Structure formats: C-alpha cells, structure tokens
Coordinates of N, CA and C in Angstrom, one line a residue:
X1 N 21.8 -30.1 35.4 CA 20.5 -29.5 34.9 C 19.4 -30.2 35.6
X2 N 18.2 -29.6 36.0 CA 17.0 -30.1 36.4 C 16.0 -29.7 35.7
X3 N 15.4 -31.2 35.3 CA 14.4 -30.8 34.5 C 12.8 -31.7 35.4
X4 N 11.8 -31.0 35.2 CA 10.4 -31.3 35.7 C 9.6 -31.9 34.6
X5 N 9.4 -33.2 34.6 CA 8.7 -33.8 33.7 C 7.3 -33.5 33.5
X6 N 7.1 -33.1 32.8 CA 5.1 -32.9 32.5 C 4.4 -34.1 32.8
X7 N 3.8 -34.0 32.4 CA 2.4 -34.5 32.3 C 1.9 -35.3 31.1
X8 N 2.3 -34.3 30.4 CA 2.0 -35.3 28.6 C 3.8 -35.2 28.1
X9 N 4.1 -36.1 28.0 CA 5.7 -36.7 27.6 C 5.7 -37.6 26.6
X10 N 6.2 -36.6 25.5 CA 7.2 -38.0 24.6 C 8.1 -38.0 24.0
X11 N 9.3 -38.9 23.4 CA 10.8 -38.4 23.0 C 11.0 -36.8 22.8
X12 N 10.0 -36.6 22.0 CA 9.4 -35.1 21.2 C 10.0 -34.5 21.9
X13 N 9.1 -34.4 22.9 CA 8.8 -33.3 23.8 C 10.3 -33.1 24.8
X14 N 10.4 -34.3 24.9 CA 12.0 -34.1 25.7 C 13.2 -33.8 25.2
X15 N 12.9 -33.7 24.4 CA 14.1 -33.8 23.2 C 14.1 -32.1 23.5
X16 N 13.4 -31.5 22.6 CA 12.9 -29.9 22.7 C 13.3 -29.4 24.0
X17 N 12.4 -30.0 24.8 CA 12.8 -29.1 26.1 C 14.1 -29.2 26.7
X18 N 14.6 -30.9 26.8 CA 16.1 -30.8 27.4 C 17.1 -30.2 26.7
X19 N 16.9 -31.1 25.2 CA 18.5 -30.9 24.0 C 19.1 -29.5 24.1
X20 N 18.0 -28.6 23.9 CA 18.6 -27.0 23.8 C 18.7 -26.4 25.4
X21 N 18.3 -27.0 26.1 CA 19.1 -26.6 27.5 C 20.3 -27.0 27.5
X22 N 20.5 -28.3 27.5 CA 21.5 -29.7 27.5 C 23.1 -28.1 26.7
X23 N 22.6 -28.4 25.4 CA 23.6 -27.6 24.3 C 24.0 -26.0 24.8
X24 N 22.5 -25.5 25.4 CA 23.1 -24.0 26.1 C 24.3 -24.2 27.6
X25 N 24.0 -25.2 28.1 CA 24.8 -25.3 29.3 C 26.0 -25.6 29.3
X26 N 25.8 -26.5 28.2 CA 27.2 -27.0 27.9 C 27.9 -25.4 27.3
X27 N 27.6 -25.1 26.3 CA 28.1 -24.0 25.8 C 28.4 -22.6 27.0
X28 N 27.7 -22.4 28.0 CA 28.3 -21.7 28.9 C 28.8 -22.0 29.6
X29 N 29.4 -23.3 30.2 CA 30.4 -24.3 30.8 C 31.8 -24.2 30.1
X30 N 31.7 -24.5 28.6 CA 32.9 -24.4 27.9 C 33.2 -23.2 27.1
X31 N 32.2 -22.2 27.2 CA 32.6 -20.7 27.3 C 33.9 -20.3 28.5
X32 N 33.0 -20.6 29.6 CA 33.8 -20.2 30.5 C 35.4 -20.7 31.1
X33 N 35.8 -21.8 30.2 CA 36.8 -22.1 30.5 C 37.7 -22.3 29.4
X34 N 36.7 -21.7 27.8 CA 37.9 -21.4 27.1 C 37.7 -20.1 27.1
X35 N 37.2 -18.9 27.6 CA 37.5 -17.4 27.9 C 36.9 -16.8 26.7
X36 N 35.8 -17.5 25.7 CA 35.4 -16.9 24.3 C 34.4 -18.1 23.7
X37 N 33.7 -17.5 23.3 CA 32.1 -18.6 22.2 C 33.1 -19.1 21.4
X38 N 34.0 -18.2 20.7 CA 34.8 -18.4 19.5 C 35.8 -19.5 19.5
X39 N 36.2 -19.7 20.8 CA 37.1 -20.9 21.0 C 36.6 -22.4 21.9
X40 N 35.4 -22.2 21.9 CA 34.7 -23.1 22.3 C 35.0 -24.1 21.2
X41 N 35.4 -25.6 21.9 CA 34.7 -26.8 20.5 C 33.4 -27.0 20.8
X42 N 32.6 -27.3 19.9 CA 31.2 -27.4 19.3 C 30.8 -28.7 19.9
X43 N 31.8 -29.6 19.5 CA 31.4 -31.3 20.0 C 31.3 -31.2 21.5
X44 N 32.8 -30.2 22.0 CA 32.8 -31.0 23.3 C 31.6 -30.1 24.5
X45 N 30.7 -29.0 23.7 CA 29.8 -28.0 24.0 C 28.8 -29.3 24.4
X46 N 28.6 -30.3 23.6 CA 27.2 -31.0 23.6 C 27.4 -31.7 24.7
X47 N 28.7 -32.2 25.2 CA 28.9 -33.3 26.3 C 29.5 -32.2 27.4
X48 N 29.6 -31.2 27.9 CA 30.0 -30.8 29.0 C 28.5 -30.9 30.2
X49 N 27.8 -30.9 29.8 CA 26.4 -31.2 31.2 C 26.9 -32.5 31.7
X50 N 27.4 -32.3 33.1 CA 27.4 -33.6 34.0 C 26.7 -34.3 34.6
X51 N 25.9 -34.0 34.6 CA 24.2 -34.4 35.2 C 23.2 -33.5 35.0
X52 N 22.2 -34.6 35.1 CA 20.8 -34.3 34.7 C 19.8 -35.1 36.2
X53 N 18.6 -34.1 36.0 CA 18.5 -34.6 38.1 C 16.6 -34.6 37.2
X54 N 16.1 -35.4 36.8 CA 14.7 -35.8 36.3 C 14.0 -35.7 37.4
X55 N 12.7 -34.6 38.2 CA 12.0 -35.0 38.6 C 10.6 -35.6 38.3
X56 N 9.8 -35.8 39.1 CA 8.1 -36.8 38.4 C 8.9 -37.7 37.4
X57 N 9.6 -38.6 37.7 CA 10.5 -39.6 36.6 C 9.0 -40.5 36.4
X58 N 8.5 -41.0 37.6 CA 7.4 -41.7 37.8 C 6.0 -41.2 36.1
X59 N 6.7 -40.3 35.9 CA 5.2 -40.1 34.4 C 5.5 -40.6 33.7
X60 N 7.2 -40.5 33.4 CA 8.0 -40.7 32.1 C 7.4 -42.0 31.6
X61 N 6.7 -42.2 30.2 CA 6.5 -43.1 29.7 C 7.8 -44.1 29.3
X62 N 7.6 -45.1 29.0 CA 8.5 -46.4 28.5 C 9.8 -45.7 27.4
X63 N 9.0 -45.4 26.8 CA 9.3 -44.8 25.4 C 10.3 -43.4 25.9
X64 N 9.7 -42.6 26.5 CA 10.8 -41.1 27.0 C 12.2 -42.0 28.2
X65 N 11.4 -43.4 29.0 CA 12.0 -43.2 29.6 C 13.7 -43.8 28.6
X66 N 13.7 -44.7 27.9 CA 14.3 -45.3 26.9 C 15.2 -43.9 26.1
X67 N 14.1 -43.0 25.9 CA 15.1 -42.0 25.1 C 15.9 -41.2 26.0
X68 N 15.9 -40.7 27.1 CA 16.6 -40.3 28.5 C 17.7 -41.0 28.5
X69 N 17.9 -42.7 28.6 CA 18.8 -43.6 28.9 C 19.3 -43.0 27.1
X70 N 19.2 -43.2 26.2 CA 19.6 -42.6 24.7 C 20.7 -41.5 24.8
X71 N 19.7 -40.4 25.5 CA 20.3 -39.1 25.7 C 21.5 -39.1 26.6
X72 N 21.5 -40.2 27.6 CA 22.7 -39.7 28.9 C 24.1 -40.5 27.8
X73 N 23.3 -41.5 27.4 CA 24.3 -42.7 27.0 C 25.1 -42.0 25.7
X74 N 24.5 -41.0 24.7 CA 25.1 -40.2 23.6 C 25.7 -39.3 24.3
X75 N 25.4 -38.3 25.1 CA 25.8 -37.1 25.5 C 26.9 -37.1 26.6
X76 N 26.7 -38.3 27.2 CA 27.8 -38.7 28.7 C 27.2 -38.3 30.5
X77 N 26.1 -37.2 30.0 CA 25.9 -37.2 32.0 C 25.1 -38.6 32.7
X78 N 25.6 -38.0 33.7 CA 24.9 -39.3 34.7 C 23.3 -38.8 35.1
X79 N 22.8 -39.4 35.3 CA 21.4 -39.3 35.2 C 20.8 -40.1 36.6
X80 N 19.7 -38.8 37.4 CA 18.9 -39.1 38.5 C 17.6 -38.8 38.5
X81 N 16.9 -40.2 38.8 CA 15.3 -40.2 38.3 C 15.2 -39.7 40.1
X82 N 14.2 -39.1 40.3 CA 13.5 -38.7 40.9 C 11.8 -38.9 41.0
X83 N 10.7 -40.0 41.6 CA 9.8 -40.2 41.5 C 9.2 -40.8 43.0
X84 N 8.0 -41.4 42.8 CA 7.3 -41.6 43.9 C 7.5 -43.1 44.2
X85 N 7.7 -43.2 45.5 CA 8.0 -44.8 45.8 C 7.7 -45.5 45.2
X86 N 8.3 -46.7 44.6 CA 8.3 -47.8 43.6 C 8.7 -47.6 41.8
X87 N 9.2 -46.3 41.8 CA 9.6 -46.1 40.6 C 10.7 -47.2 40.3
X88 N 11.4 -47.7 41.3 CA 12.3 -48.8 41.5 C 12.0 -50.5 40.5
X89 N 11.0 -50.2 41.2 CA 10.7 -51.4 40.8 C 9.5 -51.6 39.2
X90 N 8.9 -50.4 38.8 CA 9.1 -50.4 37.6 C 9.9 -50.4 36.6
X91 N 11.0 -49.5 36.8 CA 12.5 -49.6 36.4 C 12.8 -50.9 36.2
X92 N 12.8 -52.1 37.1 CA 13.6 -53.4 37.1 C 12.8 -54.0 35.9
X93 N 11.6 -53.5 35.4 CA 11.0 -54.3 33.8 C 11.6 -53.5 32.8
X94 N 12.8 -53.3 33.0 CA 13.1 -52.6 31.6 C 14.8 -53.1 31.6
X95 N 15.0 -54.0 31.3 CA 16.9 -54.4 31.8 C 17.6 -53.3 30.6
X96 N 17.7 -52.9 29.5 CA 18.4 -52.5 29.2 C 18.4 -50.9 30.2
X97 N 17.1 -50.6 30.7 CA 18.0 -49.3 31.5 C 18.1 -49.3 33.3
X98 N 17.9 -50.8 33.4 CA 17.9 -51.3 34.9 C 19.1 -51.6 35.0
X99 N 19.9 -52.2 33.9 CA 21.2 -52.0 34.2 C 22.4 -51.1 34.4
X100 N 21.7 -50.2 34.1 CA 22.5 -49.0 34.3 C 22.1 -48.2 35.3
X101 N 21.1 -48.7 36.6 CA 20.8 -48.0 37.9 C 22.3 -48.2 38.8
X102 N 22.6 -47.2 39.2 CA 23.7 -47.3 40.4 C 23.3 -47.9 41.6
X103 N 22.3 -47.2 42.2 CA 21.5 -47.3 43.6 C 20.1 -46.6 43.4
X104 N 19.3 -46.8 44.3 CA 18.4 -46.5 45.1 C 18.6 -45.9 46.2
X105 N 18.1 -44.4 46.3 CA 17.7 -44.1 47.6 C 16.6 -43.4 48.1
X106 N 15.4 -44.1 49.0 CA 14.7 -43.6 49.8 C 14.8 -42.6 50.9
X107 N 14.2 -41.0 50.4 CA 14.4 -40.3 51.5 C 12.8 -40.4 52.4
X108 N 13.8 -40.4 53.7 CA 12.6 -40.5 54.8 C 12.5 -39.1 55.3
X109 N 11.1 -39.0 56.0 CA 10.6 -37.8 56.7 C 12.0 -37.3 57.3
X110 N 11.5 -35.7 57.9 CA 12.4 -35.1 58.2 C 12.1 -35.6 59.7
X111 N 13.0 -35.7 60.8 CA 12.8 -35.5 62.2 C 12.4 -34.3 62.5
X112 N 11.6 -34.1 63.5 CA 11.5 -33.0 64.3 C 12.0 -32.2 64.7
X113 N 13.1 -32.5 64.5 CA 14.5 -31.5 65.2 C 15.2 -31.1 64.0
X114 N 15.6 -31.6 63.2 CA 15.7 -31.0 61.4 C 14.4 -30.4 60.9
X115 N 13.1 -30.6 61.1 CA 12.1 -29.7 61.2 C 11.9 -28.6 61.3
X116 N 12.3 -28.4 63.0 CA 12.7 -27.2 63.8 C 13.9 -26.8 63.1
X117 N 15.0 -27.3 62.9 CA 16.2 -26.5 62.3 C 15.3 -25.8 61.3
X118 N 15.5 -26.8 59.7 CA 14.9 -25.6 59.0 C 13.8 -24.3 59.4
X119 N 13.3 -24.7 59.9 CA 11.9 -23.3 60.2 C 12.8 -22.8 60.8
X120 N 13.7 -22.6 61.8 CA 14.5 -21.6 62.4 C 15.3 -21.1 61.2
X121 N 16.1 -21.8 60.2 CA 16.9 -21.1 59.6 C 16.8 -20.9 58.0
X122 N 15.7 -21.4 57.7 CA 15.2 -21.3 55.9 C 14.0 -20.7 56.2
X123 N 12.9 -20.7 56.9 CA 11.8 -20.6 56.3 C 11.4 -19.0 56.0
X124 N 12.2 -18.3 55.8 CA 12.2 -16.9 55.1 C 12.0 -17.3 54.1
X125 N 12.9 -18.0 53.2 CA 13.1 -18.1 51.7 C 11.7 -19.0 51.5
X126 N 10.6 -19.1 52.1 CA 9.3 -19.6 51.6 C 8.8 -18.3 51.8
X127 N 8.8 -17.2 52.0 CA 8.3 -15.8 52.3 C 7.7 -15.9 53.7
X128 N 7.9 -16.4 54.3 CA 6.6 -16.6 56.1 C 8.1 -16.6 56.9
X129 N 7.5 -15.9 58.1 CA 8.4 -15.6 59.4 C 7.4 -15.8 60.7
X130 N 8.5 -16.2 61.2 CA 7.5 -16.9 62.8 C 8.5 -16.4 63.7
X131 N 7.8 -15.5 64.3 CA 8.7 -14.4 65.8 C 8.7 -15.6 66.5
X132 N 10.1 -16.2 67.2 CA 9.7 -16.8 68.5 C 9.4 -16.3 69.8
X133 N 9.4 -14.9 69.6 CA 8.7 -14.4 71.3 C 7.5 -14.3 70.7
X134 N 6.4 -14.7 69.9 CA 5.2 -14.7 70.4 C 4.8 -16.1 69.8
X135 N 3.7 -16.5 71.0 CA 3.3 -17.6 71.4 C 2.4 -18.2 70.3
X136 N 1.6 -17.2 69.6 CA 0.8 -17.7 68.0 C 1.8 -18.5 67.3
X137 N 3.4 -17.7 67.1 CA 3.8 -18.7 66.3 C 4.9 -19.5 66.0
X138 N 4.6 -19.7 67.8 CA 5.8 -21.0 68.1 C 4.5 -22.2 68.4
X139 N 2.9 -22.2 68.4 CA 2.2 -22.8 68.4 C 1.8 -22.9 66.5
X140 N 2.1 -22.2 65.4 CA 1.7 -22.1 64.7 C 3.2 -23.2 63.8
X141 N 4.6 -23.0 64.5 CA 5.7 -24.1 63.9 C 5.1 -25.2 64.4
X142 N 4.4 -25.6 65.3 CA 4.1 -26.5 66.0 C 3.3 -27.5 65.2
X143 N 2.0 -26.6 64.8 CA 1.2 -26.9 63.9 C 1.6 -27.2 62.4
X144 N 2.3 -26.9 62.1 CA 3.0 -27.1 60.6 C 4.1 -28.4 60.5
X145 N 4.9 -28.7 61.4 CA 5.4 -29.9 62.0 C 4.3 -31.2 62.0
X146 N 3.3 -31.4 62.6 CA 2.0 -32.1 63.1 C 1.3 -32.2 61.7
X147 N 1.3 -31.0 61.1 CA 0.7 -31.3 59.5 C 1.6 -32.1 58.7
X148 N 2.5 -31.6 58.2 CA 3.4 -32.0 57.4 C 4.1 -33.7 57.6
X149 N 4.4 -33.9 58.9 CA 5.0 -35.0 59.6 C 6.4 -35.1 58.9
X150 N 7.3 -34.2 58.6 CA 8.6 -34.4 58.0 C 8.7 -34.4 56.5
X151 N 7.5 -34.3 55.5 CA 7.4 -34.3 54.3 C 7.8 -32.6 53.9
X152 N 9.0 -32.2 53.6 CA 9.5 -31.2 52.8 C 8.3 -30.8 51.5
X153 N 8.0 -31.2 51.4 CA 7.4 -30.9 49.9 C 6.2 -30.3 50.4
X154 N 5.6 -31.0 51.1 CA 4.4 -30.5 51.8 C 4.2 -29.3 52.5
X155 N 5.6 -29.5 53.4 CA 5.5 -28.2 53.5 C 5.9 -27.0 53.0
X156 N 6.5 -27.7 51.7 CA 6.5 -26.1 50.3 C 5.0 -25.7 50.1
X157 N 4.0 -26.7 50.1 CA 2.8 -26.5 49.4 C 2.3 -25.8 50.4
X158 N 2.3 -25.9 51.7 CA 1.8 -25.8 53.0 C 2.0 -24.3 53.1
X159 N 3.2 -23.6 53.0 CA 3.8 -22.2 53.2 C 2.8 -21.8 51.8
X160 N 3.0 -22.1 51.0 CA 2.6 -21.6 49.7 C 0.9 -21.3 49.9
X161 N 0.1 -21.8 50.6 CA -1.2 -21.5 50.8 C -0.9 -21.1 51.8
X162 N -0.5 -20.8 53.2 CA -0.2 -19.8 54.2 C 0.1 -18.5 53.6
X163 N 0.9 -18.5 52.4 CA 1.2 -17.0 52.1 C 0.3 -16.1 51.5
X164 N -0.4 -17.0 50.6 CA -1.6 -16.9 50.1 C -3.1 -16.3 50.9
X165 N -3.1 -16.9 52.0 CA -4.1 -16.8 52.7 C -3.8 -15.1 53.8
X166 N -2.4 -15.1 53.7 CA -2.0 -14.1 54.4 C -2.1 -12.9 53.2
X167 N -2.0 -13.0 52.6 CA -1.7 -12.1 52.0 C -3.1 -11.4 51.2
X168 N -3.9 -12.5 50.8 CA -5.8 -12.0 50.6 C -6.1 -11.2 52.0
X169 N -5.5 -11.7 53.3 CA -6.2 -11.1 54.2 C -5.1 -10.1 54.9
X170 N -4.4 -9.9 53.7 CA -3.6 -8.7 54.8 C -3.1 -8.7 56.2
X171 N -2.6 -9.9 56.4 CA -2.2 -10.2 58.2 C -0.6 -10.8 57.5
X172 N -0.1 -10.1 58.3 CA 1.7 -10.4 58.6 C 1.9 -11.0 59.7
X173 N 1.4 -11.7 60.5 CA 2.0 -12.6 61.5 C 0.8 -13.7 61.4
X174 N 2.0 -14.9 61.3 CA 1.6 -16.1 61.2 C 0.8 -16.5 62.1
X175 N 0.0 -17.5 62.1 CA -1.0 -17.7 63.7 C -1.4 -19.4 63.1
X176 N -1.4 -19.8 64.4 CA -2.2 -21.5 64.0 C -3.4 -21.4 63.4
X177 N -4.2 -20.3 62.8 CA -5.6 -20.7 62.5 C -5.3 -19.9 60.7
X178 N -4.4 -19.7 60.6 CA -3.3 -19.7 59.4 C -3.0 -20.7 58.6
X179 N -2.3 -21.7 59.6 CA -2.1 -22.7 59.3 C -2.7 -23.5 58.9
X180 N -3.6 -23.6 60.0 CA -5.2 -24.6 59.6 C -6.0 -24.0 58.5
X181 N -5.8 -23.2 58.3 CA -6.9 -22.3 57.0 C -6.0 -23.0 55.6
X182 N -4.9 -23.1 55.7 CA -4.1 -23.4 54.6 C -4.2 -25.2 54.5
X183 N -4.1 -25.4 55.4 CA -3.7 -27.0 55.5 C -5.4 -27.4 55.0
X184 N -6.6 -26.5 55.6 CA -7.7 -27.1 54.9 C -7.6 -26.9 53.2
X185 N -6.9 -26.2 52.6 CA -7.0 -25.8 51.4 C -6.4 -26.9 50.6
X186 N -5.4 -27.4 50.9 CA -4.5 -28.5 50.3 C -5.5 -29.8 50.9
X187 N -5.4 -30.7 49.5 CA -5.4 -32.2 50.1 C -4.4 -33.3 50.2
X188 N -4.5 -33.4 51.7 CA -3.5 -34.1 51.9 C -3.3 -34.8 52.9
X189 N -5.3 -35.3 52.9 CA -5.7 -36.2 54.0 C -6.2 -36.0 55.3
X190 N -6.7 -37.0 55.7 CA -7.0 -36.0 57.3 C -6.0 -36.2 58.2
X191 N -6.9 -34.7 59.1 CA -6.1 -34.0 59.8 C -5.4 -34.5 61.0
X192 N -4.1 -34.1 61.7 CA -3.9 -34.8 62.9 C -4.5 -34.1 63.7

C-alpha cells in the first residue's frame, strides 16, 4: 500500500485513512486466494498487507510516527518511510522505532543518460511527446535535463506545468520556450 501523508497528521487521522485501506487489501488479497469473501478468515484479512511505502514521512509527527511503528508491529507489514534528507537522523531520537530501521537509502540524481532513457521511453505517460526529428524538441529534452539536473520529481512538476501551458495555449509540440514558460512557473530556484 502507498500512502501520502498530509499535512495535518495525527494517530486519528491515520488510523481512518490507512486501517480501512490496510483491512480492504488485505480482504482482496485473501479473497483472491480463498476463491470467495465467504471463506476468507477475518483475522488473517487484517495481516495480509505486506508493506506499506509512507511518503512525506518527514511531516509525520512523533506521535503518528510512534503509531505507524504500533500499526506495522500489530498488523505484521514492513514499513518504508519515504522523506527528505535527514529524516534519518531524526528517526535516531526515537530508539524504540530506530531500532527497528533496516537501512537507509539515499537516492541520487538521475544521470544524463538515464535522463535521456526515460524521455525516450516514458515520457508519454506524463502526456508530453518530443519528435526527435525536430530540432525545438531535442533542444527542448535538452532544456528539461539542465532544469531538473536528474531530480525525477521535478521533473513530474516540470511536465505538469508544460502540459498546462500547452494546453491554455493550444500548441502540441513541445519547444524550449515551453519549457522555460513552465520552469518559470515552478519554484525551484534559479535558473541554469
């Protein structure tokens, strides 16, 4: 399961939003492998979710974060915080759920060349297409690369105001002054 942590968080709140996902999943997990609702067990409905993947862990207060470690530790999944550098070492002020971290891992920028891959072979599924026989917008991947510098996320945000700006102005082919129209829209520092 993936869940996106708000903004305003407390056991409450997570409780409501995970628990009855948590119990539906489980329940279509062990639907499907006893062939009937009717032959499902109930108990083992609550504990079939094998993980849970927490992003913005970084908001989770003391207190949600405490009932999360509650929830994995009653229910059985393993559990992946997801947050912004140094959630790590917040974490280490809390030993009862520091001891239960596996690892740490920091992902780095994307290279250039894994850059280029994806734009060659995902960046449909952000709705934007870049012809490589025209020069606007193999100068316009160019420009999105230079922006972004390997941050994935950014350049979710990035496509997401390109589509936007394309689509107010009714133009289907991407162009560097696209890019820059979008990139000025987002903050996310200055420009290269």
């Amino acid at each position: 399961m993936f869940y996106t942590v708000s903004v305003s968080n407390t056991p409450k709140a997570i409780d409501q939003a995970m628990g009855v996902n948590l119990t539906k999943l489980g329940y279509a997990r062990m639907t499907i492998v006893a062939g009937s609702v009717d032959d499902v067990d109930h108990d083992a409905a609550r504990m079939a979710c094998p993980l849970v993947i927490v992003d913005e862990a970084d908001r989770l207060t003391i207190k949600s974060l405490e009932h999360l470690r509650d929830m994995a530790d009653r229910r059985g999944f393993g559990l992946i915080l997801m947050g912004m550098p140094g959630l790590e070492k917040r974490l280490a002020r809390y030993a009862q759920l520091y001891s239960r971290i596996g690892f740490v891992h920091e992902f780095k920028p994307l290279t250039e060349t894994e850059m280029r891959f994806l734009l060659a072979t995902h960046v449909s599924n952000f709705g934007i297409t870049f012809d490589p026989t025209q020069l606007d917008a193999i100068e316009a991947q160019a420009a999105v690369i230079r922006i972004t510098r390997g941050n994935f996320r950014l350049m979710e945000r990035l496509f997401a105001q390109m589509r936007r700006i394309m689509t107010l102005n009714r133009v289907d082919d991407v162009s560097p002054d696209i890019v820059q129209a979008a990139r000025d829209c987002l903050v996310i520092g200055p420009g290269n």
